[in-house]
Short mmCIF file of C-alpha atoms in Angstrom, two decimals:
data_model
loop_
_atom_site.label_atom_id
_atom_site.label_comp_id
_atom_site.label_asym_id
_atom_site.label_seq_id
_atom_site.Cartn_x
_atom_site.Cartn_y
_atom_site.Cartn_z
CA MET A 1 -28.16 28.81 32.34
CA LEU A 2 -24.47 29.20 31.41
CA ALA A 3 -24.35 26.21 29.11
CA GLN A 4 -24.62 26.71 25.37
CA THR A 5 -27.48 25.27 23.42
CA GLU A 6 -26.92 22.83 20.61
CA LEU A 7 -27.86 25.54 18.12
CA GLU A 8 -25.27 27.94 19.51
CA ILE A 9 -22.62 25.25 19.45
CA ARG A 10 -23.46 24.43 15.82
CA GLU A 11 -23.33 28.09 14.73
CA ARG A 12 -19.96 28.61 16.47
CA GLN A 13 -18.51 25.54 14.78
CA ILE A 14 -19.71 26.66 11.33
CA ARG A 15 -18.25 30.13 11.85
CA THR A 16 -14.81 28.94 13.05
CA GLU A 17 -14.58 26.54 10.13
CA TYR A 18 -15.35 29.36 7.72
CA LEU A 19 -12.80 31.72 9.29
CA ASP A 20 -10.15 28.98 9.25
CA ARG A 21 -10.77 28.29 5.58
CA ILE A 22 -10.66 31.99 4.65
CA GLY A 23 -7.44 32.50 6.71
CA ARG A 24 -5.72 29.59 4.98
CA GLU A 25 -6.76 30.92 1.61
CA LEU A 26 -5.38 34.35 2.45
CA GLU A 27 -2.19 32.82 3.77
CA GLY A 28 -1.76 30.98 0.48
CA ARG A 29 -2.41 34.10 -1.52
CA ARG A 30 0.07 36.05 0.64
CA SER A 31 2.67 33.32 0.22
CA ALA A 32 2.15 33.39 -3.52
CA LEU A 33 2.43 37.16 -3.61
CA THR A 34 5.57 37.02 -1.43
CA GLN A 35 7.09 34.49 -3.75
CA GLN A 36 6.11 36.61 -6.71
CA LEU A 37 7.64 39.69 -5.04
CA ASP A 38 10.88 37.77 -4.38
CA GLU A 39 10.97 36.72 -8.02
CA ILE A 40 10.38 40.32 -9.10
CA ASN A 41 13.13 41.58 -6.76
CA SER A 42 15.50 38.90 -8.05
CA SER A 43 14.66 39.80 -11.62
CA LEU A 44 15.13 43.50 -10.87
CA SER A 45 18.49 42.81 -9.21
CA GLY A 46 19.67 40.79 -12.18
CA LEU A 47 18.30 43.38 -14.58
CA TRP A 48 20.04 46.28 -12.85
CA THR A 49 23.23 44.25 -12.53
CA GLU A 50 23.20 43.59 -16.24
CA TYR A 51 22.29 47.22 -16.89
CA GLY A 52 25.18 48.39 -14.70
CA LEU A 53 27.60 46.08 -16.45
CA LEU A 54 26.49 47.26 -19.87
CA HIS A 55 26.46 50.89 -18.79
CA ASN A 56 29.91 50.69 -17.19
CA SER A 57 31.44 48.65 -19.97
CA GLY A 58 31.99 51.82 -21.93
CA ALA A 59 33.93 53.49 -19.13
CA TYR A 60 37.66 53.50 -19.82
CA VAL A 61 38.47 52.46 -16.25
CA ASN A 62 36.51 49.22 -16.71
CA ARG A 63 38.18 48.44 -20.02
CA ILE A 64 41.63 48.31 -18.43
CA PRO A 65 43.08 44.80 -18.73
CA THR A 66 42.99 42.85 -15.47
CA GLU A 67 46.77 42.56 -15.36
CA ILE A 68 47.22 46.35 -15.55
CA LEU A 69 44.41 46.93 -13.04
CA CYS A 70 46.21 44.62 -10.60
CA GLN A 71 49.36 46.68 -11.02
CA ILE A 72 47.41 49.87 -10.27
CA PHE A 73 45.88 48.25 -7.18
CA SER A 74 49.34 47.17 -5.97
CA SER A 75 50.60 50.77 -6.18
CA CYS A 76 47.73 51.83 -3.86
CA LEU A 77 48.75 49.54 -1.05
CA ASN A 78 49.68 51.12 2.28
CA VAL A 79 53.36 50.97 3.16
CA PRO A 80 53.81 49.77 6.77
CA LYS A 81 54.15 52.90 8.85
CA LEU A 82 56.03 53.74 12.02
CA SER A 83 55.07 55.65 15.13
CA GLY A 84 56.89 57.86 17.59
CA ASP A 85 60.63 57.62 17.02
CA GLY A 86 60.14 55.40 13.98
CA TYR A 87 60.77 52.19 15.88
CA TYR A 88 57.41 50.41 15.70
CA THR A 89 55.19 49.27 12.90
CA TYR A 90 51.45 49.76 13.26
CA GLU A 91 48.36 48.74 11.44
CA GLN A 92 46.27 51.32 9.63
CA ARG A 93 42.55 51.09 10.37
CA THR A 94 41.70 51.42 6.68
CA CYS A 95 43.39 48.76 4.62
CA MET A 96 43.48 49.75 0.98
CA GLU A 97 43.09 46.17 -0.22
CA VAL A 98 39.75 46.01 1.62
CA VAL A 99 38.65 49.42 0.31
CA LEU A 100 39.20 48.23 -3.26
CA THR A 101 36.73 45.40 -2.76
CA HIS A 102 33.93 47.87 -1.91
CA VAL A 103 34.00 50.03 -5.05
CA CYS A 104 32.16 47.92 -7.60
CA GLN A 105 31.63 44.28 -8.50
CA HIS A 106 34.28 44.31 -11.18
CA TRP A 107 36.94 45.75 -8.87
CA ARG A 108 35.91 43.36 -6.10
CA ASN A 109 36.31 40.34 -8.34
CA VAL A 110 39.70 41.54 -9.57
CA ALA A 111 40.94 42.45 -6.09
CA ILE A 112 39.84 39.30 -4.31
CA HIS A 113 41.50 37.08 -6.91
CA ASP A 114 44.81 39.02 -6.94
CA PRO A 115 47.10 37.22 -4.46
CA ASN A 116 49.61 40.07 -4.35
CA LEU A 117 47.06 42.42 -2.74
CA TRP A 118 46.66 40.13 0.26
CA ARG A 119 50.24 39.05 0.94
CA SER A 120 50.84 41.75 3.64
CA PHE A 121 49.06 41.14 6.95
CA ARG A 122 49.21 43.88 9.60
CA TYR A 123 48.04 43.57 13.19
CA LYS A 124 48.30 45.67 16.33
CA THR A 125 46.59 44.95 19.65
CA PRO A 126 44.01 45.96 20.59
CA ARG A 127 43.22 47.98 17.50
CA TRP A 128 40.66 45.67 15.91
CA LYS A 129 37.55 44.20 17.55
CA ARG A 130 37.01 41.49 14.98
CA ASP A 131 38.72 38.14 15.33
CA PRO A 132 42.33 38.48 14.07
CA ILE A 133 42.58 34.75 13.35
CA SER A 134 39.60 34.89 10.96
CA ARG A 135 41.11 37.91 9.22
CA PHE A 136 44.54 36.25 9.08
CA ASN A 137 43.03 33.11 7.52
CA SER A 138 41.22 35.24 4.90
CA TYR A 139 44.50 36.88 3.94
CA LEU A 140 46.21 33.48 3.76
CA GLN A 141 43.48 32.11 1.49
CA ARG A 142 43.37 35.10 -0.82
CA SER A 143 47.16 35.42 -1.08
CA ASN A 144 47.70 31.76 -1.87
CA PRO A 145 50.09 30.60 -3.33
CA THR A 146 52.37 33.64 -2.87
CA THR A 147 54.64 34.24 0.10
CA ILE A 148 53.40 36.53 2.86
CA ASP A 149 54.66 39.57 4.81
CA LEU A 150 53.75 39.94 8.48
CA PHE A 151 53.75 43.16 10.54
CA ILE A 152 52.76 42.36 14.12
CA HIS A 153 52.88 44.89 16.96
CA PHE A 154 51.86 43.87 20.48
CA ASN A 155 50.95 46.57 22.98
CA PHE A 156 50.48 44.18 25.87
CA SER A 157 50.02 40.49 26.58
CA SER A 158 46.77 38.93 25.52
CA HIS A 159 45.56 35.48 24.64
CA GLU A 160 44.82 36.40 21.04
CA ASP A 161 48.41 37.61 20.54
CA MET A 162 49.82 34.17 21.29
CA THR A 163 47.08 32.54 19.26
CA LEU A 164 47.97 34.70 16.28
CA LEU A 165 51.68 33.86 16.62
CA SER A 166 50.82 30.17 16.79
CA ALA A 167 48.72 30.45 13.67
CA ALA A 168 51.50 32.35 11.87
CA VAL A 169 54.11 29.74 12.75
CA LEU A 170 52.00 27.06 11.08
CA ARG A 171 52.54 29.01 7.81
CA VAL A 172 56.25 29.63 8.24
CA GLN A 173 56.94 28.05 4.88
CA ARG A 174 55.19 31.04 3.29
CA TRP A 175 56.99 33.76 5.32
CA ARG A 176 58.84 36.31 3.19
CA ARG A 177 59.28 39.46 5.31
CA VAL A 178 58.43 39.39 9.03
CA THR A 179 58.40 42.24 11.53
CA ILE A 180 57.37 41.46 15.12
CA VAL A 181 57.43 44.17 17.78
CA SER A 182 56.28 44.16 21.39
CA GLU A 183 56.25 46.87 24.02
CA ASP A 184 55.54 44.42 26.86
CA ASN A 185 58.74 43.09 28.43
CA LYS A 186 56.72 40.55 30.46
CA PHE A 187 55.34 38.71 27.45
CA ASN A 188 56.09 35.00 27.57
CA TRP A 189 58.01 34.26 24.37
CA SER A 190 59.02 30.70 25.28
CA PRO A 191 56.26 28.96 23.29
CA PHE A 192 57.13 31.06 20.26
CA GLN A 193 60.82 30.24 20.57
CA LEU A 194 60.09 26.51 20.82
CA ALA A 195 57.77 26.67 17.83
CA LEU A 196 60.43 28.33 15.69
CA LYS A 197 63.32 26.17 16.79
CA ASP A 198 63.24 22.97 14.71
CA ILE A 199 61.65 24.25 11.50
CA GLU A 200 62.71 25.63 8.11
CA ALA A 201 61.84 29.00 6.66
CA PRO A 202 62.56 28.40 2.97
CA SER A 203 61.23 31.75 1.67
CA LEU A 204 62.14 34.09 4.51
CA GLU A 205 64.16 37.09 3.27
CA TYR A 206 63.75 39.68 6.04
CA PHE A 207 63.39 39.14 9.78
CA SER A 208 62.92 42.06 12.20
CA PHE A 209 62.27 40.95 15.81
CA ARG A 210 62.08 43.63 18.57
CA PRO A 211 60.26 41.97 21.48
CA SER A 212 61.42 44.23 24.36
CA LEU A 213 62.82 41.08 25.88
CA PHE A 214 64.34 41.86 29.28
CA VAL A 215 67.23 39.59 30.27
CA SER A 216 68.98 39.74 33.62
CA GLY A 217 72.23 38.02 34.43
CA HIS A 218 70.41 34.87 35.53
CA THR A 219 67.24 33.01 34.61
CA ASN A 220 65.31 30.28 36.45
CA SER A 221 67.43 27.72 34.71
CA GLY A 222 70.76 29.30 35.59
CA GLN A 223 73.28 31.66 34.02
CA VAL A 224 72.41 33.25 30.68
CA LEU A 225 75.45 32.98 28.46
CA PRO A 226 76.12 35.48 25.66
CA VAL A 227 76.30 34.32 22.07
CA SER A 228 79.80 33.06 21.34
CA THR A 229 79.12 31.25 18.04
CA LEU A 230 76.74 31.77 15.14
CA GLU A 231 74.91 28.51 15.79
CA PRO A 232 71.22 29.33 15.09
CA LYS A 233 68.61 28.97 17.82
CA ILE A 234 65.59 29.31 15.56
CA PHE A 235 64.99 28.07 12.01
CA THR A 236 67.61 25.42 12.76
CA LEU A 237 66.56 23.46 9.66
CA GLY A 238 67.54 26.41 7.52
CA ALA A 239 66.55 29.80 6.11
CA PRO A 240 68.48 29.88 2.81
CA LYS A 241 67.09 33.19 1.58
CA LEU A 242 67.41 35.13 4.84
CA ALA A 243 69.44 38.23 3.94
CA HIS A 244 68.25 41.08 6.20
CA ILE A 245 68.06 40.89 10.02
CA HIS A 246 67.15 43.57 12.59
CA LEU A 247 67.16 42.49 16.27
CA ASP A 248 66.93 43.87 19.78
CA SER A 249 70.18 43.32 21.64
CA THR A 250 68.66 40.62 23.90
CA VAL A 251 67.17 38.59 21.05
CA PRO A 252 70.31 36.59 20.18
CA TYR A 253 70.18 34.87 23.59
CA PHE A 254 67.13 32.87 22.49
CA PHE A 255 66.17 33.81 18.91
CA LEU A 256 69.35 33.93 16.84
CA PRO A 257 68.42 33.00 13.24
CA PRO A 258 70.80 31.52 10.64
CA LEU A 259 73.29 34.21 9.56
CA SER A 260 75.28 32.42 6.86
CA ASN A 261 73.62 34.26 3.93
CA ILE A 262 72.89 37.68 5.44
CA THR A 263 73.77 40.96 3.77
CA THR A 264 72.30 43.36 6.37
CA PHE A 265 72.63 42.97 10.15
CA SER A 266 71.27 45.48 12.69
CA LEU A 267 71.51 45.04 16.45
CA ASP A 268 69.99 47.63 18.79
CA ALA A 269 70.04 48.02 22.55
CA LYS A 270 66.58 48.79 23.88
CA TYR A 271 67.03 48.01 27.56
CA ILE A 272 70.18 48.25 29.65
CA GLY A 273 71.27 44.72 30.29
CA PRO A 274 74.03 42.21 29.67
CA SER A 275 75.61 42.41 26.22
CA SER A 276 74.43 39.44 24.20
CA VAL A 277 77.22 38.96 21.63
CA THR A 278 80.83 38.16 22.40
CA TRP A 279 83.70 39.69 20.46
CA ASP A 280 84.44 36.32 18.85
CA ALA A 281 80.88 36.04 17.53
CA PHE A 282 80.99 39.63 16.33
CA LEU A 283 84.16 38.96 14.37
CA ASP A 284 82.48 35.88 12.87
CA ILE A 285 79.63 38.13 11.75
CA ILE A 286 82.05 40.62 10.22
CA ALA A 287 83.74 37.79 8.33
CA LEU A 288 80.53 36.61 6.69
CA PRO A 289 81.18 36.75 2.94
CA GLY A 290 77.95 38.50 2.04
CA LEU A 291 77.72 41.07 4.87
CA THR A 292 77.59 44.51 3.22
CA ASN A 293 75.56 46.50 5.80
CA LEU A 294 76.18 46.60 9.56
CA SER A 295 74.41 48.67 12.22
CA ILE A 296 75.37 48.58 15.91
CA GLY A 297 73.09 50.69 18.11
CA GLY A 298 74.10 51.01 21.76
CA ASP A 299 75.95 48.72 24.16
CA VAL A 300 75.29 45.37 22.55
CA LEU A 301 78.76 43.80 22.30
CA LEU A 302 81.16 42.35 24.82
CA GLY A 303 84.69 43.72 24.48
CA PRO A 304 87.61 41.73 23.20
CA SER A 305 89.73 39.62 25.47
CA HIS A 306 93.36 40.50 26.12
CA ASP A 307 94.49 38.12 23.38
CA GLN A 308 92.14 39.80 20.89
CA LEU A 309 93.31 43.35 21.51
CA HIS A 310 95.12 45.25 18.78
CA LYS A 311 94.62 42.53 16.17
CA PRO A 312 93.82 43.61 12.58
CA ILE A 313 90.21 43.09 11.47
CA GLN A 314 89.36 42.37 7.85
CA ALA A 315 85.88 43.14 6.48
CA ASN A 316 86.23 42.55 2.79
CA ALA A 317 82.52 42.85 1.83
CA LEU A 318 81.36 45.62 4.18
CA GLN A 319 80.01 48.68 2.35
CA HIS A 320 77.89 50.59 4.89
CA LEU A 321 78.56 50.88 8.67
CA ARG A 322 76.79 52.85 11.36
CA TRP A 323 77.57 52.88 15.06
CA SER A 324 76.13 54.71 18.06
CA VAL A 325 76.75 55.19 21.79
CA ASP A 326 79.46 52.57 22.42
CA PRO A 327 82.90 54.20 21.82
CA ASP A 328 85.00 51.51 23.50
CA ARG A 329 83.91 48.73 21.13
CA LEU A 330 84.13 51.15 18.22
CA ASN A 331 87.72 51.89 19.17
CA HIS A 332 88.59 48.16 19.21
CA PHE A 333 86.85 47.68 15.89
CA LEU A 334 87.42 50.75 13.74
CA SER A 335 91.01 51.39 14.86
CA TYR A 336 92.18 48.07 13.42
CA LEU A 337 89.76 47.76 10.52
CA SER A 338 90.54 47.18 6.90
CA ALA A 339 87.38 47.46 4.81
CA PRO A 340 88.36 48.08 1.20
CA LYS A 341 84.72 48.44 0.00
CA LEU A 342 83.33 50.59 2.81
CA GLU A 343 81.47 53.56 1.28
CA THR A 344 79.37 54.94 4.19
CA LEU A 345 80.24 55.47 7.85
CA VAL A 346 77.85 56.86 10.47
CA LEU A 347 79.07 57.70 13.99
CA CYS A 348 76.26 58.90 16.27
CA ARG A 349 75.79 60.09 19.86
CA MET A 350 79.07 59.15 21.51
CA HIS A 351 82.21 60.52 23.14
CA LEU A 352 84.90 59.62 20.63
CA PRO A 353 87.62 57.36 21.97
CA SER A 354 91.24 58.36 22.34
CA VAL A 355 93.67 57.62 19.53
CA PRO A 356 95.12 54.14 20.10
CA ASN A 357 98.82 54.22 20.90
CA THR A 358 99.68 50.75 19.64
CA PRO A 359 101.80 50.29 16.51
CA THR A 360 99.20 47.99 14.91
CA ALA A 361 96.49 50.64 15.04
CA SER A 362 95.69 51.62 11.47
CA ILE A 363 92.52 52.48 9.58
CA SER A 364 92.27 51.64 5.90
CA LEU A 365 89.03 52.90 4.39
CA LEU A 366 90.11 54.12 1.01
CA SER A 367 86.68 53.69 -0.61
CA LEU A 368 84.85 55.72 2.01
CA ARG A 369 82.90 58.54 0.38
CA SER A 370 80.12 59.47 2.85
CA LEU A 371 80.85 60.29 6.52
CA TYR A 372 78.23 61.29 9.10
CA ILE A 373 79.36 62.66 12.48
CA ILE A 374 76.23 63.16 14.60
CA GLU A 375 76.45 64.49 18.17
CA CYS A 376 79.97 63.14 18.66
CA ALA A 377 81.90 64.90 21.44
CA ASN A 378 85.40 64.68 22.95
CA LEU A 379 86.94 65.94 19.71
CA ALA A 380 89.84 68.06 20.95
CA SER A 381 91.07 65.73 23.67
CA SER A 382 90.79 62.47 21.72
CA HIS A 383 91.98 63.65 18.29
CA TYR A 384 90.22 60.56 16.94
CA ILE A 385 88.97 62.53 13.93
CA HIS A 386 92.58 63.20 12.96
CA PHE A 387 93.31 59.46 13.22
CA LEU A 388 90.13 58.63 11.25
CA ALA A 389 90.89 61.12 8.48
CA SER A 390 94.30 59.55 7.91
CA GLY A 391 92.61 56.30 6.88
CA CYS A 392 89.82 57.73 4.70
CA PRO A 393 91.25 60.61 2.68
CA ASN A 394 88.76 60.26 -0.18
CA VAL A 395 85.56 61.39 1.61
CA THR A 396 83.42 63.51 -0.68
CA HIS A 397 80.31 63.97 1.48
CA LEU A 398 80.55 65.08 5.12
CA SER A 399 77.52 65.60 7.33
CA MET A 400 77.60 66.89 10.92
CA SER A 401 74.96 67.76 13.49
CA TYR A 402 75.29 69.29 16.99
CA TYR A 403 72.33 70.41 19.10
CA ARG A 404 73.52 72.66 21.97
CA PRO A 405 77.17 71.49 21.82
CA GLU A 406 78.90 71.81 25.19
CA SER A 407 82.40 70.58 24.36
CA GLY A 408 83.00 71.75 20.82
CA HIS A 409 81.88 70.54 17.45
CA LEU A 410 83.36 69.04 14.36
CA LEU A 411 83.42 72.24 12.31
CA GLY A 412 85.47 74.02 14.96
CA TYR A 413 87.82 71.10 15.35
CA LEU A 414 88.51 70.83 11.61
CA ASN A 415 89.15 74.60 11.46
CA GLN A 416 91.61 74.31 14.33
CA GLU A 417 93.41 71.43 12.59
CA ALA A 418 93.64 73.50 9.37
CA GLU A 419 95.14 76.44 11.30
CA GLU A 420 97.84 74.05 12.59
CA GLY A 421 98.63 72.87 9.07
CA ARG A 422 96.52 69.67 9.05
CA CYS A 423 93.68 70.16 6.58
CA HIS A 424 91.56 67.02 6.42
CA TRP A 425 89.29 65.88 3.57
CA THR A 426 90.29 68.37 0.87
CA ASN A 427 88.26 66.52 -1.80
CA LEU A 428 84.87 67.27 -0.25
CA GLU A 429 82.08 67.96 -2.69
CA THR A 430 79.12 68.28 -0.27
CA VAL A 431 79.10 69.38 3.38
CA THR A 432 75.82 69.31 5.32
CA THR A 433 75.92 71.08 8.70
CA TYR A 434 73.67 71.79 11.67
CA ILE A 435 75.53 73.41 14.56
CA ASP A 436 73.26 75.06 17.10
CA GLY A 437 74.65 78.46 18.09
CA ALA A 438 77.16 78.78 15.26
CA ASP A 439 75.35 81.52 13.39
CA THR A 440 78.15 83.72 12.11
CA VAL A 441 79.64 83.25 8.65
CA ALA A 442 83.22 83.22 9.94
CA PRO A 443 83.64 79.50 10.89
CA TYR A 444 82.11 78.43 7.60
CA LEU A 445 84.46 80.73 5.69
CA SER A 446 87.37 79.26 7.61
CA PHE A 447 86.24 75.79 6.69
CA VAL A 448 85.64 76.47 2.98
CA GLN A 449 88.74 78.59 2.40
CA PRO A 450 91.36 75.79 2.32
CA ARG A 451 88.97 73.53 0.37
CA LYS A 452 87.86 75.89 -2.35
CA ARG A 453 88.89 75.01 -5.86
CA PRO A 454 88.54 76.72 -9.20
CA SER A 455 85.85 75.54 -11.56
CA ASN A 456 86.79 72.75 -13.99
CA SER A 457 89.66 71.64 -11.77
CA SER A 458 90.76 68.00 -11.69
CA ASN A 459 91.93 65.73 -8.93
CA SER A 460 95.11 63.67 -8.87
CA GLU A 461 93.48 60.99 -10.99
CA GLY A 462 92.44 63.47 -13.69
CA ALA A 463 88.74 63.36 -12.82
CA LEU A 464 86.79 66.62 -13.00
CA GLN A 465 86.07 68.01 -9.52
CA ARG A 466 82.86 69.86 -8.78
CA PRO A 467 82.87 73.02 -6.65
CA LEU A 468 82.17 72.48 -2.97
CA THR A 469 78.49 72.67 -1.96
CA LEU A 470 77.68 73.80 1.59
CA ARG A 471 74.23 72.98 2.97
CA VAL A 472 72.92 74.82 6.01
CA SER A 473 69.49 75.34 7.59
CA LYS A 474 66.88 77.60 6.00
CA ARG A 475 66.99 79.91 9.02
CA LEU A 476 70.75 80.31 8.89
CA LEU A 477 70.78 80.95 5.15
CA SER A 478 68.06 83.56 5.50
CA MET A 479 69.90 85.28 8.34
CA TRP A 480 73.13 85.43 6.38
CA THR A 481 71.51 86.97 3.33
CA THR A 482 69.57 89.51 5.43
CA HIS A 483 71.89 90.49 8.29
CA LEU A 484 75.41 89.44 7.21
CA PRO A 485 75.57 90.39 3.52
CA GLU A 486 79.35 90.95 3.37
CA GLY A 487 80.30 87.60 4.77
CA TRP A 488 77.56 85.91 2.80
CA THR A 489 78.81 87.39 -0.46
CA GLU A 490 82.36 86.18 0.27
CA LEU A 491 81.15 82.70 1.16
CA LYS A 492 79.00 82.19 -1.93
CA ASP A 493 81.90 83.29 -4.12
CA MET A 494 83.92 80.41 -2.72
CA CYS A 495 81.28 77.64 -2.93
CA ASN A 496 77.70 76.77 -3.68
CA VAL A 497 75.43 77.36 -0.69
CA THR A 498 72.01 75.74 -0.38
CA SER A 499 69.68 74.82 2.48
CA TRP A 500 68.56 71.49 3.84
CA THR A 501 64.84 71.09 4.51
CA SER A 502 64.54 68.19 6.99
CA ALA A 503 66.57 66.18 9.47
CA THR A 504 66.76 63.37 6.92
CA ASP A 505 68.94 65.65 4.80
CA ILE A 506 71.49 65.57 7.63
CA LEU A 507 71.24 61.84 8.37
CA PRO A 508 68.90 59.71 6.23
CA THR A 509 66.67 57.46 8.31
CA GLN A 510 66.75 54.87 5.56
CA TRP A 511 69.18 52.06 6.24
CA PRO A 512 71.03 50.74 4.40
CA PRO A 513 71.62 53.60 1.94
CA GLY A 514 70.05 53.12 -1.45
CA CYS A 515 67.71 50.37 -0.27
CA SER A 516 64.70 49.85 -2.55
CA ASN A 517 62.85 47.52 -0.18
CA ARG A 518 59.77 49.39 1.09
CA VAL A 519 59.80 47.49 4.39
CA MET A 520 63.44 48.21 5.15
CA LYS A 521 63.06 51.87 4.27
CA ASN A 522 60.73 52.27 7.26
CA ASP A 523 62.44 49.94 9.69
CA ARG A 524 64.41 52.50 11.65
CA SER A 525 66.43 52.49 14.85
CA SER A 526 65.85 54.85 17.77
CA GLN A 527 69.58 54.59 18.59
CA PHE A 528 70.29 56.98 15.69
CA ASN A 529 67.81 59.72 16.57
CA PHE A 530 69.12 63.24 17.11
CA ALA A 531 67.64 66.67 17.89
CA VAL A 532 67.18 69.63 15.57
CA ASP A 533 65.57 72.90 16.65
CA TRP A 534 62.30 73.27 14.75
CA ASN A 535 63.08 76.93 14.09
CA GLU A 536 65.81 75.84 11.67
CA PHE A 537 63.27 74.63 9.09
#
């Protein structure tokens, strides 16, 4: 009763064969239509592409020669930025070189094939989710065959950080400017140090390495010895173009690069620890024939031995010097220094040492023109400024800053010296001041009075001298003109009075002065920070 008859079976078979044939025919027709649709879409895409090219060919922006367009693209690139106190580089989420590839096909083709757009690779953990190695390889490929700039900032240890460093080391022959910063003092840098040891960096020009490397007096392998010679510990096969170096104070223990050709050397103390450079090694650095810029930030040097005390120090090439925090080493150095080409001196955040009482103590800085005294105390008791002024009488620009001074300030000290018949730096052309609490006109009048000069006057060499220009804060200038008109009128009759607009007018963050390198302009040191009340602006 449930079984089908032969007729039913035959009818079912005929029907299924028919449906199968019709289905296959429809599938064929659909496949043909799909293929035809793809061909139409492809034709439309090509048509609109050609239409867009023809339509845009009349636009002036698309008629710019490729070489000029590349120059325009290069000017759009992001300069490596800094965060917080200006100590760390970071990576911007929107990279301009990538943005340029998403504007139009013409710009994309030009941008991708311009190596200069891709020669700067920036990375900060854990800012990006995509694989940094893949992105790094893309930059390497697109920038080939140019040299590359690396800006790497580690927030904390991670596997990808070490992987990226390992990948970067494999391309060390292409390094031009390298900045590596870490905020994790537990990061294991040993593999990186070993990888950099026995290699050459033929194109490396700038090396900034601030790894927050904590060093105690001992390591697992025994006593850590400070650097006593300039024998390199990385790039031992050479770095002939390396001219600019910025290091944390603990870096020289393990990562001292070749110094023979450097022009700029900066050493900053980030953590309190053993000083990493002996006085002998420091004197060897000073004696380098090309060293023109030196920055010592904090307690980074060991003092001289008894045999090295009071010996003259010659720095024939040095042009710009800045020093912070460590007055004892400064005393040993500056009090016996002869630097015939020194133009700029910055002293920041220290108690000035006492005047040395040895007969060999003598400062000879006859070319010094710009002097910055920032938050330097112990003026009256040490009289070091009097000693300093005797060796640099030709200063033309003086800048001073004191936030909430508790033990006097430079302006008051210089006025006191003038009252006692010792007027220092009479050839000043520009004086920039910020002295918190010194709001009356009187101390500024006392300072300007012995230094005023008639217009069109000449110095001892016959050169025309410009009238003195005094720069004070906007708030102070406004207060003088509004509330102290008599004193203000007398002061402006003696000199030109203008206002500064930012803390960089007091002490430029750019080091060395006059540097045109975009990377170095932003590579600052927290050791030279100072406070200014925001109400002064």
